Amino acid sequence: MQLRRVRKIYHAGTPIATEVLHGIDLVVQRGEFCAVVGPSGSGKSTLLNIVGLLDRPTSGTLAVCGRETTRLDDGALTRLRGHSIGFVFQHHNLITAFTAVENVMMPMLGAAGFPNDAMRVRAAVLIDAVGLKRWQDNPAGNLSGGQQQRVALARALAMDPPLLLADEPTGNLDTRSADEVFALLRRFNRDHGTTVLFVTHNAVLADRCDRTIEVVDGQIAAS
Amino acid sequence: MFKPWLPFEWIVAIRFLREGRLQTLFIVSGVALGVAVIVFMSALMAGLQTNLIHRVLSAQAHIQLLPPQEVSRPLRQGGDAAGGEVEGPTVQPPLQRLKSIDQWQTVATQIRAMPDVLVVSPVAGGSALVVRGAASRAVTVAGIEPDAYLRIVDIGDKIVRGSAQVAAADILVGTELASDLGVDLGDKLRVATADGTASTLTILGIFDLGNKPANQRITYMALHTAQSLLGLPGGATSLEVSVADVYAAEVIAQRITTATGVEADSWIRTNAQFFTAVSAQTTANTAIRFFVGLSVAFGIASVLAVAVVQKSREIGILRAMGISRAQILRLFLLQGALLGLGGSVVGSAAGALGLFLWQRAAKNADGTALFPLVLDPALFTVALLLATATGLLSAVAPARRAARLDPVVAIRG
Ligand SMILES: Nc1ncnc2c1ncn2[C@@H]1O[C@H](COP(=O)(O)OP(=O)(O)OP(=O)(O)O)[C@@H](O)[C@H]1O
Ligand SMILES: [Mg+2]
């Protein structure tokens, strides 16, 4: 994954433009486990959304999994995102109309168009892997915050993406739940070689990552 | 768990609708109410119209051919004057004498050969006086050939006593006339015309045309009997025609006039007022349908617009996991269509139930149904299709908004 001179300017409905990212150059190797840290408002989420193809850079280029993305249209970006990138956000990650295991099936279902047994089995395996076998048929809204984040993690891995983007996945959790989620991230990184970008304000967790990328005022301060 | 044959969009659409219980329930009830009203009203009107048409046509031929009316002619001065015309001081419409259709047998043969024509039957009609002892009544005499005529106007169906198969010395009278004169089946009546011809006929049948003046005035007898009574040997004052498609009667009547030169009136022309009323009703019905459809559309659109706002974070999450804009668009279009479909299924059932109850409640004095209601499957099919299409169309704007949501903004909230 490689970013070159990526800038992002927000207009936010006013003529005043805010430049949030000022020419970011960043290379992350396959299989790296990186913490993304920095003060609030420094642009961490913006960076992650751009890397995750949810947002487009105002200028600069971005290659994900060796694929140049600047010229791709929305449909191609969506497909690439679906197959190559898993997301976990800070909270409310799940679709409440579905059960835990159905949430995990969702990306596979969306990509295939129709449900099948293979995705059912894979979803059950992933739910088991995050330790929620007993809760797999609970409506997503009935799970605790920590359980929801673990389901979200299982779902992010459903398509076996090479890149996992987690934007403060432990931000709303107590220390024990946060540790569990972090341990899962580590395990997936180790077992599947999944590249992980993990945004956190938790210095302890950040220290346990292989690499720390520090974002300050829209620039990479250290990495 | 998911049904393997349900596509992604259907699965999510159904779940979203189920999750939004109360909203879904309200809008489905709203659509159902609209559809029920339309179904009920349309079936009722169709039943009423069919019934009225049936009533009109059971007493009248589809097409009737009449001899030309006598017109006023200016007096013409004969002799040596150079063709100058002298007008009479006043021009009065002449007295309409009984007149036969010229060459009616030829005309009848010609019409019988035309496509879509079922039966042609001559009638010799005029006025007469029936006398029974000291009592007498003015009546209209209709001389018919029962075999053909009964296939056009089914008097047999209206006979309350006796039979309609009149032979040379028989007469059919209405219930009112019979009771006025105090006569019954088998009694003899003397029928006389103004020029003194008379014959004595036996009452073969008594009919009820469902209308008092008609039951007082109209009498039927054999064609030959009427011809000699009215002084029209071999003549027919009208030709009655029935056709396969009653709504094509006017067109066929015009074709007959063109082909034979004899004036032909269809039941559509003679009942023009009735058709004006029908078309006014149809216009009102269409307007009601349009406005009900419009309010259904607004209802579905507003519920979906709210749903898009409520679900915007989830839409963002779906987009983040690789669900395309087109899929989001279809997901919301489908919700609209399903609301329309669900509402129209419930509404059709409610409308049918309403019709059933109405039919049980609204009865004639004698306990029979006011008129038979026909539950036309086409009506329900159209209602279902239209409501579903309306749901789909009203979902277009909210669905496009959902599809265009910026996932970053949607997720940040
Ligand atoms: N859509 C937007 N329009 C305008 N400004 C925005 C928009 N999104 C983000 N910003 C601004 O960009 C800056 C960076 O925001 P971002 O969410 O990336 O920060 P962050 O590092 O993730 O902060 P936190 O740690 O609080 O999550 C902030 O000042 C924010 O106000
Ligand atoms: Mg952030």
PDB file of C-alpha atoms in Angstrom, chain A residues 18-103:
ATOM      1  CA  THR A  18      -9.867  23.225   5.048  1.00  0.00           C
ATOM      2  CA  GLU A  19      -6.817  21.266   4.067  1.00  0.00           C
ATOM      3  CA  VAL A  20      -6.842  18.226   6.324  1.00  0.00           C
ATOM      4  CA  LEU A  21      -4.006  16.220   4.809  1.00  0.00           C
ATOM      5  CA  HIS A  22      -0.972  18.079   3.502  1.00  0.00           C
ATOM      6  CA  GLY A  23       0.829  15.814   1.070  1.00  0.00           C
ATOM      7  CA  ILE A  24       1.170  12.477   2.776  1.00  0.00           C
ATOM      8  CA  ASP A  25       3.817  10.023   1.583  1.00  0.00           C
ATOM      9  CA  LEU A  26       3.430   6.622   3.145  1.00  0.00           C
ATOM     10  CA  VAL A  27       4.289   3.045   2.264  1.00  0.00           C
ATOM     11  CA  VAL A  28       2.980   0.106   4.243  1.00  0.00           C
ATOM     12  CA  GLN A  29       4.277  -3.353   3.412  1.00  0.00           C
ATOM     13  CA  ARG A  30       2.156  -6.449   3.124  1.00  0.00           C
ATOM     14  CA  GLY A  31       1.588  -8.046   6.527  1.00  0.00           C
ATOM     15  CA  GLU A  32       2.635  -5.044   8.605  1.00  0.00           C
ATOM     16  CA  PHE A  33       0.757  -4.310  11.803  1.00  0.00           C
ATOM     17  CA  CYS A  34       0.703  -0.522  12.221  1.00  0.00           C
ATOM     18  CA  ALA A  35      -0.724   1.702  14.897  1.00  0.00           C
ATOM     19  CA  VAL A  36      -1.933   5.081  13.661  1.00  0.00           C
ATOM     20  CA  VAL A  37      -1.728   7.656  16.429  1.00  0.00           C
ATOM     21  CA  GLY A  38      -1.959  11.391  16.779  1.00  0.00           C
ATOM     22  CA  PRO A  39      -4.039  14.093  18.418  1.00  0.00           C
ATOM     23  CA  SER A  40      -7.728  14.435  17.802  1.00  0.00           C
ATOM     24  CA  GLY A  41      -8.482  16.173  14.543  1.00  0.00           C
ATOM     25  CA  SER A  42      -5.067  15.486  13.095  1.00  0.00           C
ATOM     26  CA  GLY A  43      -6.508  13.577  10.145  1.00  0.00           C
ATOM     27  CA  LYS A  44      -6.188   9.902  11.103  1.00  0.00           C
ATOM     28  CA  SER A  45      -9.734   8.988  10.114  1.00  0.00           C
ATOM     29  CA  THR A  46      -9.437  10.987   6.917  1.00  0.00           C
ATOM     30  CA  LEU A  47      -6.267   9.090   6.052  1.00  0.00           C
ATOM     31  CA  LEU A  48      -7.910   5.748   6.766  1.00  0.00           C
ATOM     32  CA  ASN A  49     -10.994   6.589   4.674  1.00  0.00           C
ATOM     33  CA  ILE A  50      -8.768   7.498   1.750  1.00  0.00           C
ATOM     34  CA  VAL A  51      -6.707   4.343   2.083  1.00  0.00           C
ATOM     35  CA  GLY A  52      -9.961   2.414   2.379  1.00  0.00           C
ATOM     36  CA  LEU A  53     -11.289   3.918  -0.885  1.00  0.00           C
ATOM     37  CA  LEU A  54     -14.304   5.406   0.886  1.00  0.00           C
ATOM     38  CA  ASP A  55     -12.999   8.871   0.123  1.00  0.00           C
ATOM     39  CA  ARG A  56     -10.905  10.203  -2.707  1.00  0.00           C
ATOM     40  CA  PRO A  57      -7.776  12.302  -2.238  1.00  0.00           C
ATOM     41  CA  THR A  58      -7.988  15.844  -3.583  1.00  0.00           C
ATOM     42  CA  SER A  59      -4.613  15.256  -5.173  1.00  0.00           C
ATOM     43  CA  GLY A  60      -1.844  12.703  -5.060  1.00  0.00           C
ATOM     44  CA  THR A  61      -1.946   9.014  -5.835  1.00  0.00           C
ATOM     45  CA  LEU A  62      -2.819   5.874  -3.953  1.00  0.00           C
ATOM     46  CA  ALA A  63      -2.026   2.263  -4.750  1.00  0.00           C
ATOM     47  CA  VAL A  64      -3.746  -0.515  -2.791  1.00  0.00           C
ATOM     48  CA  CYS A  65      -2.508  -4.098  -3.087  1.00  0.00           C
ATOM     49  CA  GLY A  66      -0.356  -3.016  -5.984  1.00  0.00           C
ATOM     50  CA  ARG A  67      -3.293  -1.467  -7.842  1.00  0.00           C
ATOM     51  CA  GLU A  68      -3.282   2.208  -8.813  1.00  0.00           C
ATOM     52  CA  THR A  69      -6.666   3.626  -7.762  1.00  0.00           C
ATOM     53  CA  THR A  70      -6.641   7.248  -8.899  1.00  0.00           C
ATOM     54  CA  ARG A  71      -8.383   6.616 -12.193  1.00  0.00           C
ATOM     55  CA  LEU A  72     -10.902   3.964 -11.046  1.00  0.00           C
ATOM     56  CA  ASP A  73     -14.586   4.846 -11.143  1.00  0.00           C
ATOM     57  CA  ASP A  74     -16.947   4.382  -8.212  1.00  0.00           C
ATOM     58  CA  GLY A  75     -18.017   0.897  -9.262  1.00  0.00           C
ATOM     59  CA  ALA A  76     -14.440  -0.342  -9.562  1.00  0.00           C
ATOM     60  CA  LEU A  77     -13.472   1.259  -6.243  1.00  0.00           C
ATOM     61  CA  THR A  78     -16.454  -0.409  -4.587  1.00  0.00           C
ATOM     62  CA  ARG A  79     -15.478  -3.822  -5.956  1.00  0.00           C
ATOM     63  CA  LEU A  80     -11.848  -3.367  -4.929  1.00  0.00           C
ATOM     64  CA  ARG A  81     -12.977  -2.232  -1.484  1.00  0.00           C
ATOM     65  CA  GLY A  82     -15.307  -5.205  -1.110  1.00  0.00           C
ATOM     66  CA  HIS A  83     -12.665  -7.749  -1.988  1.00  0.00           C
ATOM     67  CA  SER A  84      -9.479  -6.211  -0.595  1.00  0.00           C
ATOM     68  CA  ILE A  85     -10.365  -4.107   2.423  1.00  0.00           C
ATOM     69  CA  GLY A  86     -12.074  -4.825   5.706  1.00  0.00           C
ATOM     70  CA  PHE A  87     -13.347  -1.996   7.920  1.00  0.00           C
ATOM     71  CA  VAL A  88     -14.026  -1.730  11.605  1.00  0.00           C
ATOM     72  CA  PHE A  89     -15.257   1.611  12.914  1.00  0.00           C
ATOM     73  CA  GLN A  90     -15.433   2.982  16.414  1.00  0.00           C
ATOM     74  CA  HIS A  91     -19.047   2.043  17.092  1.00  0.00           C
ATOM     75  CA  HIS A  92     -22.375   1.028  15.581  1.00  0.00           C
ATOM     76  CA  ASN A  93     -20.751  -1.173  13.006  1.00  0.00           C
ATOM     77  CA  LEU A  94     -23.539  -3.686  12.660  1.00  0.00           C
ATOM     78  CA  ILE A  95     -26.779  -3.801  10.704  1.00  0.00           C
ATOM     79  CA  THR A  96     -29.308  -4.145  13.500  1.00  0.00           C
ATOM     80  CA  ALA A  97     -31.932  -5.839  11.341  1.00  0.00           C
ATOM     81  CA  PHE A  98     -29.709  -8.933  11.191  1.00  0.00           C
ATOM     82  CA  THR A  99     -28.246 -11.404  13.647  1.00  0.00           C
ATOM     83  CA  ALA A 100     -24.546 -11.587  14.488  1.00  0.00           C
ATOM     84  CA  VAL A 101     -23.789 -14.368  12.042  1.00  0.00           C
ATOM     85  CA  GLU A 102     -25.927 -12.758   9.329  1.00  0.00           C
ATOM     86  CA  ASN A 103     -23.880  -9.579   9.700  1.00  0.00           C
TER      87      ASN A 103
END
